[in-house]
mmCIF file of C-alpha atoms in Angstrom:
data_model
loop_
_atom_site.group_PDB
_atom_site.id
_atom_site.type_symbol
_atom_site.label_atom_id
_atom_site.label_comp_id
_atom_site.label_asym_id
_atom_site.label_seq_id
_atom_site.Cartn_x
_atom_site.Cartn_y
_atom_site.Cartn_z
ATOM 1 C CA ASP A 1 -70.732 5.244 8.152
ATOM 2 C CA THR A 2 -68.098 3.040 9.782
ATOM 3 C CA GLY A 3 -69.137 -0.231 8.225
ATOM 4 C CA VAL A 4 -70.465 -3.428 9.773
ATOM 5 C CA SER A 5 -69.733 -3.818 13.476
ATOM 6 C CA GLN A 6 -69.975 -6.899 15.670
ATOM 7 C CA ASP A 7 -69.936 -7.358 19.413
ATOM 8 C CA PRO A 8 -68.223 -8.961 21.238
ATOM 9 C CA ARG A 9 -65.055 -9.600 19.239
ATOM 10 C CA HIS A 10 -64.136 -12.574 21.392
ATOM 11 C CA LYS A 11 -66.191 -14.831 23.630
ATOM 12 C CA ILE A 12 -64.987 -17.712 25.759
ATOM 13 C CA THR A 13 -67.703 -19.818 27.326
ATOM 14 C CA LYS A 14 -68.101 -23.157 29.022
ATOM 15 C CA ARG A 15 -69.916 -25.983 27.298
ATOM 16 C CA GLY A 16 -73.626 -25.852 27.985
ATOM 17 C CA GLN A 17 -73.836 -22.082 28.418
ATOM 18 C CA ASN A 18 -75.851 -19.773 26.170
ATOM 19 C CA VAL A 19 -74.192 -16.984 24.187
ATOM 20 C CA THR A 20 -75.548 -14.074 22.159
ATOM 21 C CA PHE A 21 -73.761 -12.067 19.487
ATOM 22 C CA ARG A 22 -74.789 -8.744 17.981
ATOM 23 C CA CYS A 23 -74.312 -7.341 14.491
ATOM 24 C CA ASP A 24 -74.922 -3.752 13.399
ATOM 25 C CA PRO A 25 -75.062 -3.569 9.590
ATOM 26 C CA ILE A 26 -74.323 -0.604 7.358
ATOM 27 C CA SER A 27 -77.310 1.629 8.003
ATOM 28 C CA GLU A 28 -78.928 1.694 4.563
ATOM 29 C CA HIS A 29 -78.483 -2.041 3.914
ATOM 30 C CA ASN A 30 -81.678 -4.087 4.033
ATOM 31 C CA ARG A 31 -80.004 -7.501 3.641
ATOM 32 C CA LEU A 32 -78.121 -9.114 6.517
ATOM 33 C CA TYR A 33 -76.283 -12.434 6.548
ATOM 34 C CA TRP A 34 -74.660 -14.614 9.184
ATOM 35 C CA TYR A 35 -71.786 -16.939 8.271
ATOM 36 C CA ARG A 36 -69.602 -19.290 10.286
ATOM 37 C CA GLN A 37 -65.915 -19.800 9.599
ATOM 38 C CA THR A 38 -63.803 -22.592 11.067
ATOM 39 C CA LEU A 39 -60.024 -22.747 10.962
ATOM 40 C CA GLY A 40 -58.609 -23.191 7.478
ATOM 41 C CA GLN A 41 -61.979 -22.900 5.767
ATOM 42 C CA GLY A 42 -63.971 -20.252 3.989
ATOM 43 C CA PRO A 43 -67.116 -18.841 5.585
ATOM 44 C CA GLU A 44 -70.288 -20.945 5.350
ATOM 45 C CA PHE A 45 -73.763 -19.449 5.117
ATOM 46 C CA LEU A 46 -75.989 -19.747 8.204
ATOM 47 C CA THR A 47 -78.985 -17.468 7.736
ATOM 48 C CA TYR A 48 -80.297 -14.430 5.867
ATOM 49 C CA PHE A 49 -82.616 -11.528 6.670
ATOM 50 C CA GLN A 50 -84.272 -9.095 4.335
ATOM 51 C CA ASN A 51 -85.368 -6.227 6.520
ATOM 52 C CA GLU A 52 -86.828 -7.903 9.628
ATOM 53 C CA ALA A 53 -87.836 -11.148 7.901
ATOM 54 C CA GLN A 54 -85.629 -14.210 8.269
ATOM 55 C CA LEU A 55 -85.998 -15.706 4.822
ATOM 56 C CA GLU A 56 -83.663 -18.673 4.888
ATOM 57 C CA LYS A 57 -81.717 -20.862 7.275
ATOM 58 C CA SER A 58 -78.934 -23.269 6.376
ATOM 59 C CA ARG A 59 -78.995 -26.890 7.477
ATOM 60 C CA LEU A 60 -75.900 -25.923 9.506
ATOM 61 C CA LEU A 61 -78.191 -23.947 11.803
ATOM 62 C CA SER A 62 -79.356 -26.487 14.354
ATOM 63 C CA ASP A 63 -82.308 -25.957 16.707
ATOM 64 C CA ARG A 64 -79.890 -24.555 19.284
ATOM 65 C CA PHE A 65 -79.278 -21.532 17.080
ATOM 66 C CA SER A 66 -81.702 -18.647 16.730
ATOM 67 C CA ALA A 67 -81.352 -15.311 15.011
ATOM 68 C CA GLU A 68 -83.444 -12.176 15.075
ATOM 69 C CA ARG A 69 -83.460 -8.807 13.397
ATOM 70 C CA PRO A 70 -86.078 -6.689 15.141
ATOM 71 C CA LYS A 71 -87.144 -3.598 13.210
ATOM 72 C CA GLY A 72 -84.798 -4.510 10.382
ATOM 73 C CA SER A 73 -81.784 -2.882 11.989
ATOM 74 C CA PHE A 74 -79.284 -4.778 14.164
ATOM 75 C CA SER A 75 -79.339 -8.553 14.410
ATOM 76 C CA THR A 76 -78.583 -11.034 17.171
ATOM 77 C CA LEU A 77 -77.444 -14.634 16.915
ATOM 78 C CA GLU A 78 -77.993 -16.809 19.986
ATOM 79 C CA ILE A 79 -76.526 -20.232 20.582
ATOM 80 C CA GLN A 80 -78.098 -22.251 23.378
ATOM 81 C CA ARG A 81 -76.355 -25.098 25.225
ATOM 82 C CA THR A 82 -73.069 -24.476 23.452
ATOM 83 C CA GLU A 83 -70.947 -27.424 22.365
ATOM 84 C CA GLN A 84 -67.224 -27.569 21.599
ATOM 85 C CA GLY A 85 -68.075 -27.952 17.911
ATOM 86 C CA ASP A 86 -69.618 -24.479 17.983
ATOM 87 C CA SER A 87 -66.149 -22.961 18.382
ATOM 88 C CA ALA A 88 -65.644 -20.815 15.272
ATOM 89 C CA MET A 89 -65.597 -17.275 13.954
ATOM 90 C CA TYR A 90 -69.124 -15.930 13.439
ATOM 91 C CA LEU A 91 -69.246 -13.340 10.691
ATOM 92 C CA CYS A 92 -72.002 -10.907 9.846
ATOM 93 C CA ALA A 93 -72.355 -9.238 6.448
ATOM 94 C CA SER A 94 -74.743 -6.699 5.010
ATOM 95 C CA SER A 95 -75.761 -5.775 1.495
ATOM 96 C CA SER A 96 -77.926 -3.229 -0.238
ATOM 97 C CA GLY A 97 -78.921 -5.769 -2.875
ATOM 98 C CA GLN A 98 -79.155 -4.624 -6.465
ATOM 99 C CA PRO A 99 -77.360 -4.176 -8.714
ATOM 100 C CA THR A 100 -74.174 -5.896 -7.579
ATOM 101 C CA TYR A 101 -75.280 -7.686 -4.394
ATOM 102 C CA GLU A 102 -71.821 -7.312 -2.886
ATOM 103 C CA GLN A 103 -71.617 -8.091 0.813
ATOM 104 C CA TYR A 104 -69.592 -6.172 3.374
ATOM 105 C CA PHE A 105 -68.362 -8.103 6.373
ATOM 106 C CA GLY A 106 -67.860 -7.155 9.981
ATOM 107 C CA PRO A 107 -64.747 -8.095 11.987
ATOM 108 C CA GLY A 108 -66.391 -11.243 13.353
ATOM 109 C CA THR A 109 -66.945 -12.733 16.798
ATOM 110 C CA ARG A 110 -64.550 -15.507 17.716
ATOM 111 C CA LEU A 111 -66.264 -18.058 19.966
ATOM 112 C CA THR A 112 -64.282 -20.551 22.022
ATOM 113 C CA VAL A 113 -66.233 -23.218 23.878
ATOM 114 C CA THR A 114 -64.218 -24.946 26.608
ATOM 115 C CA GLY B 1 -67.679 -24.662 -0.365
ATOM 116 C CA GLU B 2 -66.752 -27.836 -2.214
ATOM 117 C CA ASP B 3 -67.937 -26.332 -5.488
ATOM 118 C CA VAL B 4 -65.445 -23.475 -5.298
ATOM 119 C CA GLU B 5 -61.821 -24.600 -5.246
ATOM 120 C CA GLN B 6 -58.588 -22.715 -4.700
ATOM 121 C CA SER B 7 -54.962 -23.687 -4.262
ATOM 122 C CA LEU B 8 -53.871 -23.454 -0.634
ATOM 123 C CA PHE B 9 -50.666 -21.472 -0.744
ATOM 124 C CA LEU B 10 -48.694 -19.029 -2.906
ATOM 125 C CA SER B 11 -45.340 -17.459 -2.153
ATOM 126 C CA VAL B 12 -43.942 -14.528 -4.135
ATOM 127 C CA ARG B 13 -41.190 -11.957 -3.769
ATOM 128 C CA GLU B 14 -41.990 -8.331 -3.098
ATOM 129 C CA GLY B 15 -42.424 -6.444 -6.365
ATOM 130 C CA ASP B 16 -43.433 -9.534 -8.370
ATOM 131 C CA SER B 17 -46.936 -10.206 -9.641
ATOM 132 C CA SER B 18 -49.152 -12.704 -7.807
ATOM 133 C CA VAL B 19 -51.793 -14.787 -9.542
ATOM 134 C CA ILE B 20 -54.391 -16.536 -7.407
ATOM 135 C CA ASN B 21 -56.627 -19.047 -9.153
ATOM 136 C CA CYS B 22 -60.135 -20.293 -8.474
ATOM 137 C CA THR B 23 -62.414 -22.797 -10.182
ATOM 138 C CA TYR B 24 -66.138 -23.254 -9.642
ATOM 139 C CA THR B 25 -68.739 -25.727 -10.777
ATOM 140 C CA ASP B 26 -72.011 -23.767 -10.833
ATOM 141 C CA SER B 27 -72.169 -21.953 -14.146
ATOM 142 C CA SER B 28 -75.343 -20.110 -13.196
ATOM 143 C CA SER B 29 -73.532 -17.686 -10.893
ATOM 144 C CA THR B 30 -73.859 -14.155 -12.144
ATOM 145 C CA TYR B 31 -71.516 -12.524 -9.667
ATOM 146 C CA LEU B 32 -68.045 -13.604 -8.576
ATOM 147 C CA TYR B 33 -66.094 -11.879 -5.801
ATOM 148 C CA TRP B 34 -62.624 -11.708 -4.306
ATOM 149 C CA TYR B 35 -62.143 -11.069 -0.590
ATOM 150 C CA LYS B 36 -59.009 -10.562 1.517
ATOM 151 C CA GLN B 37 -58.710 -11.694 5.130
ATOM 152 C CA GLU B 38 -55.876 -10.706 7.439
ATOM 153 C CA PRO B 39 -55.194 -12.675 10.651
ATOM 154 C CA GLY B 40 -57.999 -12.407 13.187
ATOM 155 C CA ALA B 41 -60.002 -10.033 11.010
ATOM 156 C CA GLY B 42 -63.156 -10.091 8.935
ATOM 157 C CA LEU B 43 -63.272 -10.215 5.160
ATOM 158 C CA GLN B 44 -62.494 -7.181 3.029
ATOM 159 C CA LEU B 45 -64.174 -7.007 -0.374
ATOM 160 C CA LEU B 46 -61.491 -6.415 -2.989
ATOM 161 C CA THR B 47 -63.350 -6.584 -6.264
ATOM 162 C CA TYR B 48 -66.072 -8.407 -8.163
ATOM 163 C CA ILE B 49 -66.866 -9.341 -11.731
ATOM 164 C CA PHE B 50 -70.085 -10.096 -13.554
ATOM 165 C CA SER B 51 -70.353 -13.253 -15.610
ATOM 166 C CA ASN B 52 -70.850 -11.239 -18.800
ATOM 167 C CA MET B 53 -67.356 -9.765 -18.411
ATOM 168 C CA ASP B 54 -64.008 -11.341 -19.262
ATOM 169 C CA MET B 55 -61.758 -8.953 -17.397
ATOM 170 C CA LYS B 56 -61.906 -6.199 -14.820
ATOM 171 C CA GLN B 57 -59.034 -4.000 -13.721
ATOM 172 C CA ASP B 58 -58.944 -1.957 -10.529
ATOM 173 C CA GLN B 59 -55.612 -0.290 -9.772
ATOM 174 C CA ARG B 60 -53.158 -3.124 -8.965
ATOM 175 C CA LEU B 61 -55.848 -5.791 -9.237
ATOM 176 C CA THR B 62 -56.863 -7.581 -12.431
ATOM 177 C CA VAL B 63 -59.621 -10.189 -12.477
ATOM 178 C CA LEU B 64 -59.858 -12.603 -15.389
ATOM 179 C CA LEU B 65 -62.902 -14.811 -15.969
ATOM 180 C CA ASN B 66 -62.959 -17.810 -18.312
ATOM 181 C CA LYS B 67 -66.609 -18.834 -18.328
ATOM 182 C CA LYS B 68 -66.050 -21.857 -20.541
ATOM 183 C CA ASP B 69 -63.550 -23.377 -18.113
ATOM 184 C CA LYS B 70 -65.274 -21.877 -15.024
ATOM 185 C CA HIS B 71 -61.958 -20.383 -13.999
ATOM 186 C CA LEU B 72 -61.416 -17.107 -12.181
ATOM 187 C CA SER B 73 -58.087 -15.500 -11.368
ATOM 188 C CA LEU B 74 -56.898 -12.510 -9.382
ATOM 189 C CA ARG B 75 -53.647 -10.875 -10.389
ATOM 190 C CA ILE B 76 -51.953 -8.490 -7.978
ATOM 191 C CA ALA B 77 -49.322 -6.330 -9.631
ATOM 192 C CA ASP B 78 -46.237 -5.132 -7.724
ATOM 193 C CA THR B 79 -47.062 -7.289 -4.712
ATOM 194 C CA GLN B 80 -46.205 -5.714 -1.361
ATOM 195 C CA THR B 81 -45.637 -7.250 2.077
ATOM 196 C CA GLY B 82 -48.958 -5.706 3.129
ATOM 197 C CA ASP B 83 -50.660 -7.955 0.594
ATOM 198 C CA SER B 84 -49.791 -11.006 2.703
ATOM 199 C CA ALA B 85 -53.160 -12.462 3.711
ATOM 200 C CA ILE B 86 -55.677 -15.159 2.801
ATOM 201 C CA TYR B 87 -57.617 -14.511 -0.393
ATOM 202 C CA PHE B 88 -61.071 -15.996 -0.898
ATOM 203 C CA CYS B 89 -62.914 -16.484 -4.133
ATOM 204 C CA ALA B 90 -66.712 -16.515 -3.758
ATOM 205 C CA ARG B 91 -69.608 -17.041 -6.095
ATOM 206 C CA GLY B 92 -72.956 -15.397 -5.537
ATOM 207 C CA GLN B 93 -76.186 -17.351 -5.651
ATOM 208 C CA ASP B 94 -78.039 -16.265 -8.738
ATOM 209 C CA THR B 95 -81.450 -15.698 -7.191
ATOM 210 C CA GLY B 96 -83.185 -15.321 -3.867
ATOM 211 C CA ARG B 97 -80.992 -14.890 -0.856
ATOM 212 C CA ARG B 98 -77.839 -14.237 -2.902
ATOM 213 C CA ALA B 99 -75.709 -15.961 -0.289
ATOM 214 C CA LEU B 100 -72.033 -16.429 -1.074
ATOM 215 C CA THR B 101 -70.278 -19.768 -1.480
ATOM 216 C CA PHE B 102 -66.596 -19.481 -0.656
ATOM 217 C CA GLY B 103 -63.511 -21.448 -1.523
ATOM 218 C CA SER B 104 -61.140 -22.527 1.250
ATOM 219 C CA GLY B 105 -58.840 -19.591 0.591
ATOM 220 C CA THR B 106 -55.320 -19.122 -0.748
ATOM 221 C CA ARG B 107 -52.657 -17.961 1.676
ATOM 222 C CA LEU B 108 -50.385 -15.437 -0.027
ATOM 223 C CA GLN B 109 -46.954 -15.002 1.505
ATOM 224 C CA VAL B 110 -44.895 -12.069 0.241
ATOM 225 C CA GLN B 111 -41.196 -12.335 0.912
ATOM 226 C CA PRO B 112 -39.117 -9.144 1.163
#
């Protein structure tokens, strides 16, 4: 297994456009997380899936954001009508849960909204 | 992550030991983690410690936990230039989603 992968690695888009990011977790991991990281800060939690169910969303996740995890495998994060404030690194992590709940991160997708 | 705090910057010479400190406010966290992030990359899990432990050693890394003071430290022995990166302390939510709350990171600069 090669770890968590994310696609694309970089995305430049114009304000108002929609973007979609993909995350492929470690294959046996049933938990999947999305985080957002802005310059000089640590990652902040956005949303969490256990298998295909989206169990929690942060208040950071406005109505323009939607995430899915069909069949409990890969996940997508879509941002509609992007704004300059959406520019950030979007990180995906997966976890097998018990006993240590450690999370393994992908390389991230860097979004720049112009 | 305003409830996880780290100093911003640490500079050491190659071969010295580095000590990166972290404080947190939520005493209910069972799991505490250290991650490393190199420029433009994702986060690499370095090590973790359970709240019922005081110390954990893993090769060049030593984690110390003072539960009373809610203080966590990461010691890197024989620091190398390849250790230059940003180090994040994170606490795990004790129940439910188990999401991580991160500090703002400590930039470690290793001088040759």
